[in-house]
XYZ file of C-alpha atoms in Angstrom:
411
model
C 202.089 -63.093 41.306
C 200.294 -65.084 43.970
C 198.639 -64.021 47.125
C 201.566 -65.474 49.117
C 203.845 -62.764 47.813
C 201.716 -59.764 48.949
C 202.736 -59.916 52.665
C 199.513 -61.226 54.079
C 199.459 -63.376 57.202
C 199.005 -67.139 57.073
C 195.454 -66.907 58.510
C 194.324 -64.548 55.779
C 195.993 -66.740 53.080
C 194.241 -69.735 54.414
C 190.853 -67.760 54.210
C 191.667 -66.635 50.707
C 192.555 -70.289 49.713
C 189.194 -71.383 51.200
C 187.413 -68.990 49.070
C 188.960 -70.471 46.030
C 191.045 -67.407 44.932
C 194.352 -68.085 43.253
C 195.793 -65.189 41.821
C 195.290 -61.530 42.936
C 193.627 -59.208 40.573
C 195.565 -56.143 39.329
C 194.032 -53.749 41.937
C 194.790 -56.287 44.606
C 198.488 -56.696 43.417
C 198.848 -52.817 43.569
C 196.851 -51.833 46.534
C 197.578 -54.641 49.193
C 201.309 -53.881 49.517
C 200.809 -50.101 49.794
C 198.163 -50.440 52.436
C 200.293 -52.789 54.307
C 203.059 -50.076 54.310
C 200.523 -47.738 55.863
C 200.347 -45.448 52.765
C 197.306 -43.319 51.960
C 195.873 -44.632 48.700
C 193.828 -42.877 45.977
C 192.445 -45.764 43.759
C 190.547 -45.815 40.624
C 188.697 -49.238 40.487
C 185.496 -50.184 38.736
C 182.873 -52.686 39.925
C 184.123 -56.254 39.511
C 187.853 -55.636 39.767
C 188.278 -57.233 43.268
C 188.688 -53.854 44.970
C 186.872 -54.976 48.156
C 189.492 -57.618 48.900
C 192.049 -55.158 47.772
C 191.396 -53.058 51.023
C 189.695 -55.484 53.477
C 192.558 -58.015 53.363
C 195.313 -55.688 54.339
C 193.183 -53.952 56.977
C 192.466 -57.246 58.604
C 196.242 -57.939 58.578
C 196.937 -54.640 60.223
C 194.186 -55.129 62.718
C 195.362 -58.631 63.644
C 199.018 -57.473 64.318
C 197.742 -55.696 67.488
C 195.910 -57.575 70.305
C 192.335 -56.826 70.511
C 191.321 -54.467 73.239
C 188.843 -55.532 75.855
C 186.097 -53.061 74.801
C 187.084 -53.422 71.055
C 186.630 -49.759 69.998
C 186.238 -49.166 66.163
C 189.608 -49.189 64.581
C 188.744 -49.555 60.986
C 185.826 -47.747 59.320
C 184.550 -48.181 55.801
C 182.021 -45.711 54.455
C 179.806 -46.946 51.719
C 176.744 -45.294 49.778
C 174.156 -48.080 50.094
C 172.992 -50.697 52.501
C 173.462 -53.516 49.938
C 177.149 -52.557 49.461
C 177.591 -52.376 53.291
C 176.123 -55.876 53.761
C 178.205 -57.191 50.865
C 181.606 -55.788 52.317
C 180.564 -57.330 55.738
C 180.048 -60.662 54.161
C 183.566 -60.503 52.631
C 185.276 -59.213 55.814
C 183.745 -62.095 57.886
C 184.813 -64.698 55.265
C 188.435 -63.286 55.322
C 188.487 -63.032 59.023
C 187.439 -66.696 59.577
C 190.672 -67.521 61.261
C 191.249 -64.184 63.082
C 190.151 -62.751 66.300
C 188.359 -59.845 64.826
C 184.848 -58.676 65.166
C 183.006 -56.849 62.426
C 179.605 -55.265 61.871
C 177.652 -53.205 59.364
C 175.272 -50.311 60.246
C 172.862 -48.835 57.808
C 169.409 -47.306 57.515
C 166.164 -48.932 56.479
C 166.228 -51.542 59.120
C 165.885 -51.564 63.027
C 168.752 -49.892 64.759
C 168.626 -51.981 68.014
C 170.459 -54.945 66.615
C 173.166 -52.621 65.377
C 173.513 -50.890 68.676
C 173.841 -54.161 70.429
C 176.502 -55.240 68.110
C 178.450 -51.967 68.767
C 178.032 -52.437 72.549
C 179.608 -55.849 72.418
C 182.655 -54.331 70.576
C 183.550 -54.005 66.979
C 186.971 -53.777 65.420
C 185.980 -53.318 61.830
C 182.857 -51.244 61.073
C 181.170 -50.836 57.660
C 178.563 -47.975 57.551
C 176.395 -45.670 55.540
C 177.053 -42.068 56.401
C 173.461 -41.339 57.634
C 173.111 -44.149 60.050
C 176.670 -43.653 61.326
C 175.974 -40.019 62.234
C 172.678 -40.929 63.725
C 174.117 -43.589 66.068
C 177.028 -41.335 66.915
C 174.599 -38.655 67.944
C 172.896 -41.180 70.146
C 176.348 -41.930 71.748
C 176.018 -45.668 70.534
C 179.572 -45.593 69.242
C 182.844 -43.702 69.377
C 185.126 -42.939 66.402
C 187.981 -41.813 68.669
C 190.105 -44.931 68.000
C 189.598 -45.120 64.192
C 193.027 -45.826 62.694
C 192.108 -46.552 59.211
C 189.396 -44.965 57.087
C 188.003 -46.090 53.660
C 185.705 -44.288 51.409
C 184.414 -46.843 49.119
C 182.619 -45.862 45.847
C 183.315 -42.234 46.693
C 181.944 -41.013 43.310
C 178.567 -42.615 44.235
C 178.507 -41.105 47.700
C 178.981 -37.629 46.169
C 176.301 -38.283 43.542
C 173.913 -39.254 46.354
C 174.689 -36.064 48.284
C 176.572 -37.392 51.122
C 179.538 -34.777 50.954
C 178.283 -32.824 53.949
C 177.868 -36.063 56.028
C 181.349 -37.262 54.861
C 182.827 -33.905 56.162
C 181.024 -34.222 59.389
C 182.451 -37.661 59.907
C 186.058 -36.674 58.990
C 185.759 -34.056 61.817
C 184.820 -36.758 64.354
C 187.984 -38.926 63.474
C 191.475 -38.750 64.857
C 193.851 -36.501 62.913
C 196.393 -39.216 62.616
C 195.173 -42.188 60.683
C 195.512 -43.998 57.420
C 193.165 -42.983 54.561
C 191.954 -44.961 51.531
C 189.642 -43.731 48.708
C 188.232 -45.930 46.042
C 186.188 -44.514 43.181
C 185.348 -45.812 39.665
C 185.676 -42.342 38.190
C 187.892 -39.203 39.204
C 185.743 -36.161 38.778
C 186.926 -32.716 39.842
C 184.760 -33.067 42.971
C 186.466 -36.418 43.863
C 189.869 -34.992 43.465
C 189.060 -32.091 45.532
C 187.648 -34.324 48.369
C 190.802 -36.499 48.226
C 193.094 -33.523 48.400
C 191.261 -32.378 51.593
C 191.962 -35.412 53.658
C 194.609 -37.787 52.086
C 198.203 -37.352 53.103
C 200.592 -37.745 50.262
C 198.511 -40.455 48.550
C 199.771 -43.014 46.174
C 197.639 -43.218 43.101
C 196.504 -46.634 41.971
C 194.709 -47.455 38.823
C 193.276 -50.912 38.056
C 191.775 -49.757 34.701
C 192.266 -46.623 32.557
C 190.007 -43.689 33.895
C 186.420 -43.801 32.838
C 186.691 -46.798 30.544
C 184.506 -49.845 30.311
C 185.309 -53.639 30.657
C 186.626 -54.959 27.373
C 184.767 -58.211 27.619
C 181.328 -56.553 27.650
C 179.480 -56.465 24.301
C 177.839 -53.139 24.029
C 175.092 -52.059 21.719
C 172.274 -49.675 21.366
C 168.772 -50.159 19.922
C 166.903 -47.097 18.633
C 163.220 -47.371 19.556
C 160.256 -45.046 20.113
C 159.791 -44.233 23.779
C 156.277 -45.724 23.821
C 157.509 -49.051 22.483
C 160.456 -49.647 24.758
C 158.354 -52.112 27.063
C 157.279 -54.152 24.151
C 160.838 -54.297 22.831
C 162.404 -55.278 26.206
C 159.900 -57.909 26.676
C 160.316 -59.197 23.130
C 164.202 -59.296 23.759
C 163.932 -61.231 27.012
C 161.136 -63.631 26.148
C 162.269 -64.221 22.491
C 165.950 -64.695 23.458
C 164.846 -66.925 26.420
C 167.280 -64.883 28.731
C 167.096 -66.119 32.214
C 168.911 -63.580 34.209
C 168.666 -59.889 33.216
C 169.366 -56.730 35.229
C 167.368 -53.835 33.910
C 167.967 -50.215 34.784
C 165.407 -47.339 34.900
C 165.893 -43.797 35.974
C 163.098 -43.603 38.470
C 161.450 -45.730 41.195
C 158.010 -45.344 39.649
C 159.429 -46.470 36.293
C 160.865 -49.625 37.710
C 157.532 -50.482 39.396
C 155.608 -49.849 36.088
C 157.933 -51.901 33.992
C 157.987 -54.697 36.534
C 154.274 -54.911 36.596
C 154.007 -54.947 32.730
C 156.587 -57.795 32.618
C 154.706 -59.928 35.134
C 151.464 -59.323 33.090
C 153.354 -60.749 30.078
C 154.421 -63.897 32.132
C 158.001 -62.615 32.489
C 158.841 -63.083 36.282
C 160.384 -59.808 37.619
C 161.019 -57.875 40.745
C 161.891 -54.250 41.384
C 164.390 -52.860 43.868
C 164.693 -49.180 44.752
C 164.768 -46.686 47.633
C 161.065 -47.104 48.392
C 161.380 -50.929 48.994
C 162.080 -52.106 52.491
C 165.307 -53.706 53.121
C 163.609 -57.080 53.563
C 161.894 -56.748 50.169
C 165.102 -55.791 48.467
C 166.976 -58.727 50.040
C 164.139 -61.077 49.018
C 164.221 -59.829 45.500
C 167.904 -60.097 45.060
C 167.967 -63.611 46.516
C 165.129 -64.809 44.211
C 167.097 -63.281 41.337
C 170.123 -65.015 42.169
C 168.461 -68.401 42.672
C 166.773 -68.092 39.274
C 163.285 -67.743 40.598
C 163.143 -64.184 39.347
C 164.126 -63.712 35.716
C 164.430 -60.016 35.592
C 165.527 -57.557 38.344
C 164.541 -53.866 37.567
C 166.555 -51.401 39.556
C 167.260 -47.764 39.925
C 171.093 -46.803 39.943
C 171.112 -46.110 43.708
C 169.456 -49.390 44.687
C 171.781 -51.475 42.488
C 174.942 -50.074 43.914
C 176.787 -52.822 45.562
C 174.816 -55.665 44.123
C 177.097 -58.806 43.815
C 175.727 -60.958 41.034
C 178.323 -63.535 39.735
C 178.442 -64.218 35.947
C 175.467 -62.016 35.155
C 174.986 -62.304 31.331
C 172.768 -59.281 30.506
C 172.417 -55.850 31.516
C 169.647 -53.563 29.850
C 169.439 -49.833 30.108
C 165.627 -49.341 29.708
C 166.412 -45.636 30.067
C 169.826 -44.129 29.587
C 171.175 -42.420 32.751
C 171.300 -38.647 32.560
C 174.760 -38.885 34.391
C 177.162 -40.526 31.877
C 179.359 -42.035 34.678
C 176.327 -44.077 35.780
C 176.471 -45.967 32.548
C 179.959 -47.314 33.408
C 178.691 -48.375 36.879
C 175.512 -50.034 35.340
C 177.236 -52.187 32.656
C 179.996 -53.110 35.052
C 177.447 -55.501 36.595
C 178.075 -57.853 33.753
C 181.465 -59.145 32.352
C 182.795 -59.669 35.715
C 185.779 -61.895 36.828
C 186.770 -62.315 33.075
C 183.422 -63.578 31.989
C 181.688 -62.305 28.916
C 178.565 -60.052 29.215
C 176.217 -58.089 27.037
C 174.968 -54.528 27.771
C 172.014 -53.254 25.688
C 170.717 -49.632 25.722
C 167.300 -48.721 24.609
C 167.518 -45.234 23.147
C 164.535 -43.075 22.211
C 164.880 -39.825 20.248
C 164.634 -37.699 23.546
C 167.844 -39.451 24.892
C 170.166 -39.024 21.958
C 172.175 -36.262 23.810
C 172.612 -38.712 26.812
C 174.038 -41.193 24.337
C 176.489 -38.688 22.983
C 177.710 -37.777 26.437
C 178.304 -41.554 27.261
C 180.211 -42.200 24.063
C 182.454 -39.171 24.742
C 183.054 -40.491 28.246
C 183.893 -44.128 27.306
C 185.823 -43.044 24.110
C 183.815 -45.171 21.700
C 180.791 -45.162 19.525
C 178.126 -47.649 20.439
C 176.909 -49.882 17.560
C 173.477 -48.720 16.999
C 170.616 -50.630 15.145
C 166.786 -50.802 14.880
C 165.108 -54.107 15.741
C 162.855 -55.374 12.960
C 159.145 -54.711 13.899
C 160.159 -51.776 16.121
C 161.013 -49.148 13.433
C 161.027 -45.598 14.614
C 157.927 -43.588 13.920
C 158.678 -40.503 16.117
C 159.880 -37.472 14.252
C 162.742 -35.401 15.642
C 160.827 -32.231 15.472
C 157.968 -33.717 17.559
C 160.241 -34.880 20.428
C 161.683 -32.704 23.097
C 165.042 -33.727 24.296
C 165.291 -34.659 28.006
C 166.916 -32.027 30.157
C 170.543 -32.617 31.116
C 170.961 -32.131 34.784
C 173.319 -33.217 37.646
C 172.220 -35.913 40.099
C 171.132 -33.465 42.707
C 168.837 -30.592 43.312
C 169.151 -27.763 45.792
C 166.014 -27.330 47.859
C 164.876 -23.809 48.831
C 164.456 -23.212 52.550
C 160.921 -23.441 53.780
C 159.781 -20.982 56.239
C 161.634 -18.105 57.798
C 163.075 -20.251 60.483
C 164.780 -22.661 58.269
C 167.840 -21.098 56.683
C 169.417 -24.423 55.613
C 169.546 -25.775 52.068
C 170.692 -29.204 51.269
C 171.423 -31.467 48.340
C 168.906 -34.208 47.556
C 169.178 -37.025 45.028
C 166.631 -36.930 42.250
C 165.372 -40.490 42.696
């Protein structure tokens, strides 16, 4: 099947050809015709499957079929969990719309809102937004959602993990009742299915890969190591193997900073990205990593969401995630577009339960070994297993006047 057979306009086909795309991916083959038919879609698609083009191309086709209005109200809205993903989607939309009369913009927190407000005042047909900044600018009357005809929830599982459910429901209440809805998620938890049922109208289920499975081309392995020796091992693996581009995951922001500092002291160029870093610092670190100036990028799960790193050869879980689905998201950064990749997990005794949960989720047992020189010395009876917990905590109200409680991400 070729892009020509999907029903897209000549202008979009020309843009696709300019990007160097030849054959559509499975998710694109399945989703694009359904979206063009104006069906609601519930799609299971992991990172690296081409899902962004799977919904942006048909949306641009639909928008281009009707003449742009003078004030250009927002007609298509994509909600994303992170600023990196919003920026990435905007780049794709602008590339695909190169031969169309369509205006697009992205709004997200962590940066000055004034340029975003100016863009909205000039008129935007296709808006990509993170929930918090969208609600903030709506409250300031900087934009209207009254003309939204197509809504996309991208990486919906991550948005729920980050505690955006309440914001999503608020946004749904601001939208017109009659609209097309698209939901994309790497995993289908009970919460995702409940959310989908609440606003999708007779959706068509589209699956690019089996639920909760990992990319076959990724070589996965686990190294058992004492917790205190993880840093020495990871530096030995990267320096000894002469790896030039490695994405490393930690569970916390402080852990990312500490590991990054230790690598730099050992002459391994590294940069950290996480929620405490400014958008400028995150953009600079990612750009340096892509250019090869930074050898190792150390990230938390939230900060890494939406990172587009072509042909990334190595992903290392310095610490296993306490939410098993996050493992699928992490290793999906490598082995993209049919390329081979390697995902290594460093597992200490207190993380064995996390490893079992991951293996249960992906339906396979990870090959496990001990690296020579890093043999285990910790005893099971001396190690306290880490607590299994969800990705949120519910804060208690402070003071008599505050009766609200809210979900907050543990990051």
